[in-house]
XYZ file of C-alpha atoms in Angstrom:
572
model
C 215.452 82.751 34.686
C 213.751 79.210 34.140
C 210.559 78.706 37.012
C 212.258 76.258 39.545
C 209.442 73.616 40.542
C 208.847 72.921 44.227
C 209.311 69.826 45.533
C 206.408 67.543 45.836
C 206.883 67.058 49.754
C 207.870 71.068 50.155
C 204.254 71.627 48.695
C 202.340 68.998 50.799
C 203.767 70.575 54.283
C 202.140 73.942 52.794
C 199.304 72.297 52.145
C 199.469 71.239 55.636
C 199.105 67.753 54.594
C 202.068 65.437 55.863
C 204.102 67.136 58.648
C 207.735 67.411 58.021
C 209.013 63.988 59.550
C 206.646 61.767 57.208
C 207.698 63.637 54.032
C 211.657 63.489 55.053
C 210.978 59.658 55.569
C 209.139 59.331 52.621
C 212.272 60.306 50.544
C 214.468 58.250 52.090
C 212.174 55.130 51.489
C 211.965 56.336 47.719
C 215.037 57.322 47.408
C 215.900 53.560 48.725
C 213.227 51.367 46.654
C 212.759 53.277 43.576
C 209.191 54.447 43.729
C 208.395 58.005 43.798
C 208.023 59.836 46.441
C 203.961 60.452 46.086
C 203.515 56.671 45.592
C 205.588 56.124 48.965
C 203.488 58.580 50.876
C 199.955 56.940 49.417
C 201.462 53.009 50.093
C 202.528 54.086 53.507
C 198.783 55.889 53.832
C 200.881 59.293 55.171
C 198.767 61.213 52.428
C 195.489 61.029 50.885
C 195.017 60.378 46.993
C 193.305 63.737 46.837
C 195.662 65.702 48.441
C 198.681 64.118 46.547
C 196.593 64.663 43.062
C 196.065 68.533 44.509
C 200.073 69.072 45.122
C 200.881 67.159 41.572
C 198.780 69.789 40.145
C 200.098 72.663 41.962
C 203.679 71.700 41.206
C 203.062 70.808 37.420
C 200.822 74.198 37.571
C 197.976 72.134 35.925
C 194.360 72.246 36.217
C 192.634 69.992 39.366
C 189.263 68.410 38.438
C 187.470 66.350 40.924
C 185.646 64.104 38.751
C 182.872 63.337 41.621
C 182.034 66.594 42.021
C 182.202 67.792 38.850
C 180.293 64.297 37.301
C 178.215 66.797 34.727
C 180.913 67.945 32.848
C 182.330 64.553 32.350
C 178.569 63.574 31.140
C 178.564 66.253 28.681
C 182.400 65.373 27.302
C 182.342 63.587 23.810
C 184.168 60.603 24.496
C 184.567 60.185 20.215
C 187.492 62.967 20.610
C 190.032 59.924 22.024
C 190.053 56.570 20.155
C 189.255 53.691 22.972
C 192.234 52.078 22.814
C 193.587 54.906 24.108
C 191.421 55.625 26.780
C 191.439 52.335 27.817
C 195.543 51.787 27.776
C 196.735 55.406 29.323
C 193.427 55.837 31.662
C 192.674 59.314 30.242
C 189.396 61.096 29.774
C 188.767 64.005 27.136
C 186.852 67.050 27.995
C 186.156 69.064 24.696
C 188.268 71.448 23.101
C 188.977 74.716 24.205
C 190.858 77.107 22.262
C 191.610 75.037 19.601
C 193.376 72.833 22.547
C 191.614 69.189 23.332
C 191.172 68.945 26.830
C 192.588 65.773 28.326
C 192.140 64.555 32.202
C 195.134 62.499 33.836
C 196.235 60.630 36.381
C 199.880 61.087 36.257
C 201.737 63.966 34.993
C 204.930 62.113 34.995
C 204.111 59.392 32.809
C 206.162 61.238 29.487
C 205.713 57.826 27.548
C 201.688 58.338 27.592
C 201.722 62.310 27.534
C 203.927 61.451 24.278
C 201.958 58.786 22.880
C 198.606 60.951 22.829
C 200.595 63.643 21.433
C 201.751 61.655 18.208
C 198.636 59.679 18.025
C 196.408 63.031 18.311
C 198.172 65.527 16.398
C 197.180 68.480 17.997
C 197.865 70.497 21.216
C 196.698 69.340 24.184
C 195.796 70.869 27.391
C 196.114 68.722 30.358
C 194.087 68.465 33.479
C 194.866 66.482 36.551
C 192.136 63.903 38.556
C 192.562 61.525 40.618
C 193.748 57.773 39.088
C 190.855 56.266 41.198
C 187.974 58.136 39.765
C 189.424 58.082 36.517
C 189.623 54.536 36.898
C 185.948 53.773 37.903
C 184.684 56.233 35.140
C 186.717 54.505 32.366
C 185.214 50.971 33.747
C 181.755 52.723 33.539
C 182.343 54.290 30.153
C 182.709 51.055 28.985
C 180.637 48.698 30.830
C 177.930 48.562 28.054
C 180.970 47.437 25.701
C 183.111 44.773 27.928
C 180.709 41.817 28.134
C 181.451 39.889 30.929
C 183.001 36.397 31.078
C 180.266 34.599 31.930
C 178.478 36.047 29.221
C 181.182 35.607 27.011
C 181.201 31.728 27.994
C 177.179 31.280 28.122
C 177.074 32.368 24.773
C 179.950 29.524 23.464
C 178.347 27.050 25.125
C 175.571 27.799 22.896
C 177.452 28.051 19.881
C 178.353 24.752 18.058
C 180.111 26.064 15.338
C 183.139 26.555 17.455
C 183.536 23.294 17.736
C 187.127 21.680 16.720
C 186.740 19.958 13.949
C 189.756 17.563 12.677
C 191.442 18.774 10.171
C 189.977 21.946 9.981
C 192.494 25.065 9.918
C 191.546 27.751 13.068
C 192.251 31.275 13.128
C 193.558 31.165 16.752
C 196.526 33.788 15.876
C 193.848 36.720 15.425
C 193.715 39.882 17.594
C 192.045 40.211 20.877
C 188.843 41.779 18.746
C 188.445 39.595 16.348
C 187.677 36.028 17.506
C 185.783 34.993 20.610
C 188.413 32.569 22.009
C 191.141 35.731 22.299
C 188.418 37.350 23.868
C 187.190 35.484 26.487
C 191.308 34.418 27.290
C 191.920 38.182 27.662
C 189.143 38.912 29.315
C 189.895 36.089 32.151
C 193.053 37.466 32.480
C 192.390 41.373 32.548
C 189.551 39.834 35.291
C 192.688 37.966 37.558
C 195.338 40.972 37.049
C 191.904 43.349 38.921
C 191.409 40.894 41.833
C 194.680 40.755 42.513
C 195.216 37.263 41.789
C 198.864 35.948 41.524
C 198.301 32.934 39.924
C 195.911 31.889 37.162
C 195.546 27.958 36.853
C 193.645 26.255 33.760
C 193.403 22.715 34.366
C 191.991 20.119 31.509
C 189.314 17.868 33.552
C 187.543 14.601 32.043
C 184.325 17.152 31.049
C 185.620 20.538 31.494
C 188.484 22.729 31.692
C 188.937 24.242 35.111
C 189.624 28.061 35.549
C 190.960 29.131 38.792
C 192.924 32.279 40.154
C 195.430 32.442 43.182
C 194.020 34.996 45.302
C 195.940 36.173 48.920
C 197.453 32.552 48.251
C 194.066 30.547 47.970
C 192.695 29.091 45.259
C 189.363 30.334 44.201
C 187.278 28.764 40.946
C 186.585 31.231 38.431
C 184.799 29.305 35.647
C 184.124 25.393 34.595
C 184.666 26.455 30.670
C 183.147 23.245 28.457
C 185.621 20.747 27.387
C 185.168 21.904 23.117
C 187.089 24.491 24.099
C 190.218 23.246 25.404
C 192.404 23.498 22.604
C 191.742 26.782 21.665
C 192.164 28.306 24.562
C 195.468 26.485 25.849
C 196.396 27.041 22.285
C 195.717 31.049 22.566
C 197.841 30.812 25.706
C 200.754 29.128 24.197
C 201.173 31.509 21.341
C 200.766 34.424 23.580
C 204.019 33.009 25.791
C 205.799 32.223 22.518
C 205.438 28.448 22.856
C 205.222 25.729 20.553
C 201.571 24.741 20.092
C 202.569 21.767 18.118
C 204.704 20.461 21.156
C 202.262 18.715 24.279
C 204.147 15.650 25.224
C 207.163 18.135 27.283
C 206.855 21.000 29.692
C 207.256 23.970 28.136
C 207.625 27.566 29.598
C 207.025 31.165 28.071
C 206.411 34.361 29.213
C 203.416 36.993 28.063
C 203.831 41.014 28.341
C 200.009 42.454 28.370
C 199.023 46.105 29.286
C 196.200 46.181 32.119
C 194.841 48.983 33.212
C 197.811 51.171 31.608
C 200.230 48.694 33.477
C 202.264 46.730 31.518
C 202.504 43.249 33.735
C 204.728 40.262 33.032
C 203.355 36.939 33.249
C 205.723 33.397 33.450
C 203.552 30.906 31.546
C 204.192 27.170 32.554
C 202.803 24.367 30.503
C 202.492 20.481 32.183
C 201.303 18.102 29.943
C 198.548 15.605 32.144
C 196.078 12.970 31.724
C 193.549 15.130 30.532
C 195.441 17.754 28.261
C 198.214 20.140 29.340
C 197.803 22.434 32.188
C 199.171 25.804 32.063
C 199.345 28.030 34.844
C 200.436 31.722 34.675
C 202.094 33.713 37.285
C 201.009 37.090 37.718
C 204.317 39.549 38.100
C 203.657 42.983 39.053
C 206.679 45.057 39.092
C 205.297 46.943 41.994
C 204.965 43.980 44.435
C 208.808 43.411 45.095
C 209.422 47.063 46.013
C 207.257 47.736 49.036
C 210.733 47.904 51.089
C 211.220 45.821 53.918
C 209.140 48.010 56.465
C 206.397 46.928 55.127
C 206.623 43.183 54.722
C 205.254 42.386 58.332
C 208.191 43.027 60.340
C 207.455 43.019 64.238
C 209.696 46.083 65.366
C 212.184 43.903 67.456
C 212.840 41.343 64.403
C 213.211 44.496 61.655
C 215.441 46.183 64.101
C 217.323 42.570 63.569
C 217.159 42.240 59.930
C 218.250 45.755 59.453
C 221.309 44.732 61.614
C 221.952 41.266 59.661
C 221.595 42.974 56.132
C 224.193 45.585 57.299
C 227.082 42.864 58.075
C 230.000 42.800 55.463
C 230.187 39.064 54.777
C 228.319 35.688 55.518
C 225.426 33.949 54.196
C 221.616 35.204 55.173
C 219.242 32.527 54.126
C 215.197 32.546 53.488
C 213.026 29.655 54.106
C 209.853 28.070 53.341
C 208.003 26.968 50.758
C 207.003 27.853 47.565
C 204.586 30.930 47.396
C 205.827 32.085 50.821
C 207.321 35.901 49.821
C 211.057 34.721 50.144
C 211.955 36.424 46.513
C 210.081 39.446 47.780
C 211.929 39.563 51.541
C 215.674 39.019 49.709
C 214.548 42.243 46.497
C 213.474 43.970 49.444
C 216.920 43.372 51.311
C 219.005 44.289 47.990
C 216.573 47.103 47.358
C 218.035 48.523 51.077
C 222.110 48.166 49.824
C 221.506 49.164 46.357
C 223.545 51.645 46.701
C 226.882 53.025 44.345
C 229.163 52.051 46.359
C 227.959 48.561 46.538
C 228.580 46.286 43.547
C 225.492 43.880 43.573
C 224.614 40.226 41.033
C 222.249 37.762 41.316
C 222.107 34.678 39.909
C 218.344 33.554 38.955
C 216.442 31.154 37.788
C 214.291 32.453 36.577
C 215.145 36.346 36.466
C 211.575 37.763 37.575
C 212.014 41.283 38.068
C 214.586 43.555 37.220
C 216.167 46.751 39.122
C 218.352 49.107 37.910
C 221.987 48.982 39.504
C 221.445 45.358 40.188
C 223.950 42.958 37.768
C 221.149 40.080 36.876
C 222.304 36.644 35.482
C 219.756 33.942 34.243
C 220.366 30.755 34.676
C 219.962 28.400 31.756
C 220.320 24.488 32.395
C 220.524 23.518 28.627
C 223.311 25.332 27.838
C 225.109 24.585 30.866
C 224.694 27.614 32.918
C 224.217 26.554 36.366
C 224.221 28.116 39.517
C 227.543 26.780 40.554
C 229.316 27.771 37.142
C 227.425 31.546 37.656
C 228.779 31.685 40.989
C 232.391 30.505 39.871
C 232.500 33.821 37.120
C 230.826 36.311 39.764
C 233.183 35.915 42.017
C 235.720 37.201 39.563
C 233.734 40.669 39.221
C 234.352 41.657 42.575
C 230.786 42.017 44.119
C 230.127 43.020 47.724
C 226.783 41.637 47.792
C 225.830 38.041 45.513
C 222.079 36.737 45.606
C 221.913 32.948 44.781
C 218.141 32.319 43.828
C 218.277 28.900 45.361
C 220.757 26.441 46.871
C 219.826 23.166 45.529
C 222.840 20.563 45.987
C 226.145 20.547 47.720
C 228.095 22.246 45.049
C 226.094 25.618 44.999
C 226.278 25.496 48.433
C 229.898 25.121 49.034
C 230.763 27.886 46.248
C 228.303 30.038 48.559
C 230.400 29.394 51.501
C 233.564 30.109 50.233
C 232.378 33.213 49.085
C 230.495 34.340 52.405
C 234.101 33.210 53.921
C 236.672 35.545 51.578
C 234.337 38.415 51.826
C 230.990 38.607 50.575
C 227.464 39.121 51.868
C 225.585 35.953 50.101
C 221.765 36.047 50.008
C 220.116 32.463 49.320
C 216.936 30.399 49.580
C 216.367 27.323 50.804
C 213.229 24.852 51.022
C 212.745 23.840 54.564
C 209.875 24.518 56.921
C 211.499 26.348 59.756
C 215.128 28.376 59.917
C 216.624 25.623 62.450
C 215.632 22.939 59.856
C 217.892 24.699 57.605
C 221.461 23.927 59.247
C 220.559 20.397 59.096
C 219.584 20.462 55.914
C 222.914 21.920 54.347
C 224.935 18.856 56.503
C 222.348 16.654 54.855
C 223.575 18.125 51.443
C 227.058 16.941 52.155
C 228.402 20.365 53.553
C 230.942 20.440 55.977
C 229.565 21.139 59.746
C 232.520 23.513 60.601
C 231.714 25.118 57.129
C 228.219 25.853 57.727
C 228.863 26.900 61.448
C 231.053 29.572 60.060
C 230.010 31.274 57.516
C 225.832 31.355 58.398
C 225.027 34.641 60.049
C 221.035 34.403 60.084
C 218.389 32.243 58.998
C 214.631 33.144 58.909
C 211.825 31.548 57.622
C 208.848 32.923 56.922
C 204.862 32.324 55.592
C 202.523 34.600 54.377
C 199.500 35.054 55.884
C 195.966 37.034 54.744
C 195.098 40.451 55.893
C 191.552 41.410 57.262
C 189.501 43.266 54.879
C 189.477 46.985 56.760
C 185.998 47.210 55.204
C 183.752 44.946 57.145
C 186.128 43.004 59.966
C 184.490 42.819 62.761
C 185.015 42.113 66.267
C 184.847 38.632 67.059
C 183.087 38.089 70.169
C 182.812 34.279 70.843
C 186.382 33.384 68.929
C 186.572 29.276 67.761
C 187.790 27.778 71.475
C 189.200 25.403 68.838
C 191.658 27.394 67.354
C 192.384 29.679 70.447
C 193.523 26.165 71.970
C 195.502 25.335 69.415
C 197.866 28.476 68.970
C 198.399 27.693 72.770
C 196.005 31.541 73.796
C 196.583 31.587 77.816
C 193.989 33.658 78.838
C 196.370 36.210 80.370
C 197.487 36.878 76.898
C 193.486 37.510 75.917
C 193.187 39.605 78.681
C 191.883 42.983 77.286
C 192.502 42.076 73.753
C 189.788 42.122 70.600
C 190.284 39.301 68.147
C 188.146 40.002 64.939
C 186.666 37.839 62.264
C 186.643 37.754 58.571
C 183.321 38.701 57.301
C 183.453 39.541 53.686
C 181.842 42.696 51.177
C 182.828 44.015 47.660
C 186.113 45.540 48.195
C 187.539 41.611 49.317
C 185.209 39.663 46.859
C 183.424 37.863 49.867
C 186.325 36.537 50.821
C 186.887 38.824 54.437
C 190.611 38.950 53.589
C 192.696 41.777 51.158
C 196.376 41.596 50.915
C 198.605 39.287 52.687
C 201.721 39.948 55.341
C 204.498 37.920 56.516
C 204.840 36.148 59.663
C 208.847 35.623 60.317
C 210.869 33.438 62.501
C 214.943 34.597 62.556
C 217.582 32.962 64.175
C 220.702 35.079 64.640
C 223.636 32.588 64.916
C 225.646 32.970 68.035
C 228.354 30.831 69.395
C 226.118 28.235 71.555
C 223.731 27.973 67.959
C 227.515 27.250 65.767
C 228.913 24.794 68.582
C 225.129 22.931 67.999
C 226.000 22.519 63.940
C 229.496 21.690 64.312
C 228.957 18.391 66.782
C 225.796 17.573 63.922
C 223.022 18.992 66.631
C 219.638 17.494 66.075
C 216.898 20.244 64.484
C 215.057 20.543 68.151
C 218.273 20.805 69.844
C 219.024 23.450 67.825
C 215.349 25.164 67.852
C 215.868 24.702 71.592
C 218.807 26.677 72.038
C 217.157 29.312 69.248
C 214.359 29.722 71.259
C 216.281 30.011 74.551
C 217.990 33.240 73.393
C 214.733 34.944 72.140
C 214.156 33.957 68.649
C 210.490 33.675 67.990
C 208.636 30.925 66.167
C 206.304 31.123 63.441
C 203.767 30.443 65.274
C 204.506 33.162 68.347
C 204.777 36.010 65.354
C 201.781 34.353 64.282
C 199.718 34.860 67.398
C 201.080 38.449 67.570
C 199.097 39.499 64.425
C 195.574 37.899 66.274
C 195.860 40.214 68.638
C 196.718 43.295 66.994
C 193.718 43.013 65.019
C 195.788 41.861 61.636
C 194.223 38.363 60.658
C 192.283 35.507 62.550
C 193.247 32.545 64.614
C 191.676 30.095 61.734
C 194.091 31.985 59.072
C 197.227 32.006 61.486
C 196.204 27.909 62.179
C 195.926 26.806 58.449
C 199.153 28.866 57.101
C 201.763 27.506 60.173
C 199.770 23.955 60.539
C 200.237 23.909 64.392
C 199.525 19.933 64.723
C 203.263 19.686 63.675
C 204.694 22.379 65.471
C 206.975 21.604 68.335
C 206.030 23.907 71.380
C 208.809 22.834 73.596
């Protein structure tokens, strides 16, 4: 009879390492958003990385090496056993041979695709061994510190070098791999650097004299490197054949898409190219699959406003809209609200534009403007596959809209965005579209908008003992609400990159319609009418979730000031 594994959650209670509540809710949110169960329980900080690495082991009935204590017989290993590619790509570490068996440390026993690819690039049997991802990590980087040069070696050395130099006419070898010409080097190497800081955005930007490298990070721009201006063409040019563009092509926007492996992550990037003054700029959006299924839990959610959005999501038909600007988390909030109903009983689309993630069990359409795909036309043929659920990326004019609205009102639970600052803003902004009042009265059933805001760096906040009077003033602080309370300040080490911030959260304002808020739309209400009323039956304001997070220790009052820009909030 066949050894029946344990389950991962069974073995961890043994271990006496979660108690049996946390593991049965760590199923559920797997089961739910897709992850597995151990990365659940690590996200969610219910279980440490060496105690999750001890029960993969246990259950897989592999080897357990803790690479920190046991840092001499990693020392001794002879790293010429595994090519570097491969080291680098699956984040494994050989140990010898043993029994005519190579020794190979993991990460992940579940990750079949790399077990595989070792076997058929190796040959030979293989014994496996178990370590945390972590310290295999930081031991790979060290293995091959002495070989990665760094960028701003990399870019001190062209500087020097004349010879790289465009010269008209001349035919360049930009197409070459990643080892085999500086330019591919340095490009990859900027964007390996972005993918580690957790940058979402990388921007190069053609000045007069330079070309300007910045990343995104926790939504702030940050310069990276002032790379000379020789060099402009090649590297834009590397770019645009990475994304599949044409290089030939710099008097239109263009947009392409690159698929690189970082780390032993494969991560998706959406390339746009903008033609300027100065040369085109591209910028790349960094999409991690991972970032779009931390479930809704975790986006920031005080515990009366998820209790809320659970509720709203649950309805059978009406329209849900997200609002704010670009860059504020809305695709994230409405994946993590589909990720919740994904469920077989539920027939889910989306219509997309573009289509940035995908999730199994979720019907995806792209939209595509030169063909004559549109949203409207998309939402026309959904409706004829019988969904429960339809997610419109954006509502842009009066026709998506109305096709929305009919479909909320014969049935359907519509998810949408919309580009206004606050969620009472919105109504008015769908009668501005041309939308019938009694239309949008009826079929809205929430609204929230929502900003993201950066996280204090665990590693060196620290308590804040004469706080900015400034900013205290204006987020409208009454010392009663002070009272007792510890507001910290961002300070900045290693682990944040200076910056005192790692990781961002969402501050939310939702407005539940209720028969007072749909009387205010029908007779064309004005938008502070309407956030009057809001407010009236408890719907907090950006700015009140805002203040919330201050005093739970989350972010600062400067952060919570520049992200809601109170000199234009109404505090009526």
């Amino acid at each position: 009879m066949p050894h029946q594994r344990k389950e991962l959650t069974q073995i961890l209670i043994e271990m006496g390492a979660v108690d049996r509540a946390a593991a049965a809710q760590a199923r559920e949110q797997a089961r739910k958003i897709g992850k597995p169960v151990e990365q659940v329980l690590l996200d969610t900080q219910k279980a440490s990385e060496e105690n999750l690495t001890k029960a993969l082991a246990i259950q897989n009935d592999l080897e357990y090496i803790d690479i920190e204590v046991n840092k001499e017989l990693l020392a001794t290993a002879d790293y010429r056993l595994l090519p570097a590619d491969l080291i680098k790509r699956h984040q494994v570490l050989p140990l010898g041979t043993k029994n005519g068996r190579l020794r190979i440390v993991v990460g992940d026993p579940n990750d079949l695709e790399a077990l595989e690819a070792l076997r058929f690039r190796l040959n030979q049997p293989l014994e496996i061994c178990l370590a945390q991802k972590s310290q295999i990590k930081k031991h790979v980087s060290r293995l091959f510190a002495e070989e990665q040069k760094s960028i701003d070696e990399m870019v001190r050395r062209m500087s020097l070098d004349t010879t790289i130099d465009v010269v008209p006419g001349a035919t360049i070898d930009i197409t070459a791999r990643g080892g085999e010409a500086p330019i591919n080097r340095l490009v990859d190497a900027l964007i390996t650097e972005a993918v580690k800081t957790r940058a979402s955005d990388i921007h190069v930007e053609p000045m007069k004299d330079r070309v300007r490298v910045r990343y995104r990070i926790d939504g702030v721009c940050q310069l990276r490197e002032d790379l000379r201006k020789q060099l402009q063409s090649r590297v834009i040019a590397r770019l645009k054949i990475m994304a599949g563009m044409d290089i030939a092509e710099k008097r239109l926007p263009q947009d392409g898409r690159i698929r690189m492996n970082v780390d032993g992550t494969d991560i998706d990037f959406r390339v746009s190219a903008l033609p300027g003054y100065h040369g085109e700029s591209l910028v790349l959006r960094i999409l991690r699959p991972d970032s779009v299924r931390i479930g809704i839990q975790h986006m920031g959610f005080e515990e009366d406003d998820y209790l809320r959005f659970r509720r709203i999501i649950s309805r059978p038909n009406g329209i849900f809209l997200v609002t704010g600007p670009t860059g504020s988390g809305k695709t994230t909030t409405l994946y993590g609200a589909l990720l919740e109903l994904n469920t077989p009983d539920r027939k889910i689309i989306t219509a997309e534009d573009p289509v940035e993630y995908n999730f199994a069990g979720i019907n995806q359409c792209q939209v595509k403007e030169q063909i004559g795909l549109t949203f409207p036309k998309i939402l026309r043929s959904m409706l004829r596959q019988a969904p429960n659920i339809i997610l419109v990326g954006e509502i842009r004019d009066r026709e998506a809209a109305e096709i929305a609205i009919q479909a909320a009102l014969t049935g359907h639970l519509v998810f949408s965005t919309l580009h206004t600052n606050d969620a009472p803003s919105a109504i008015t902004r769908l009668i501005d579209m041309g939308v019938k009042p009694f239309l949008v009265a009826s079929s809205i059933q929430a609204i929230m908008a929502q900003r993201l805001i950066r996280v204090l760096c665990e590693q060196c906040k620290q308590v804040n003992d004469h706080p900015d009077q400034k900013f205290l003033s204006l987020l409208g602080f009454s010392e009663a609400q002070l009272a007792g309370r510890t507001i910290y300040k961002a300070v900045g080490c290693e682990a944040c990159h200076k910056t005192g911030y790692h990781g961002r959260t969402g501050i939310f304002e939702l407005m539940s319609m209720n028969s007072e808020l749909r009387e205010l739309a029908f007779k064309r209400a004005s938008t502070s009418a309407i956030r009057k009323a809001a407010r009236a039956t408890g719907m907090k304001m950006l700015l009140d979730d805002g203040k919330i997070k201050v005093l739970n220790g989350v972010t600062t009052p400067e952060e919570i000031a520049r992200v809601t820009q109170v000199e234009g909030i109404a505090t009526e």
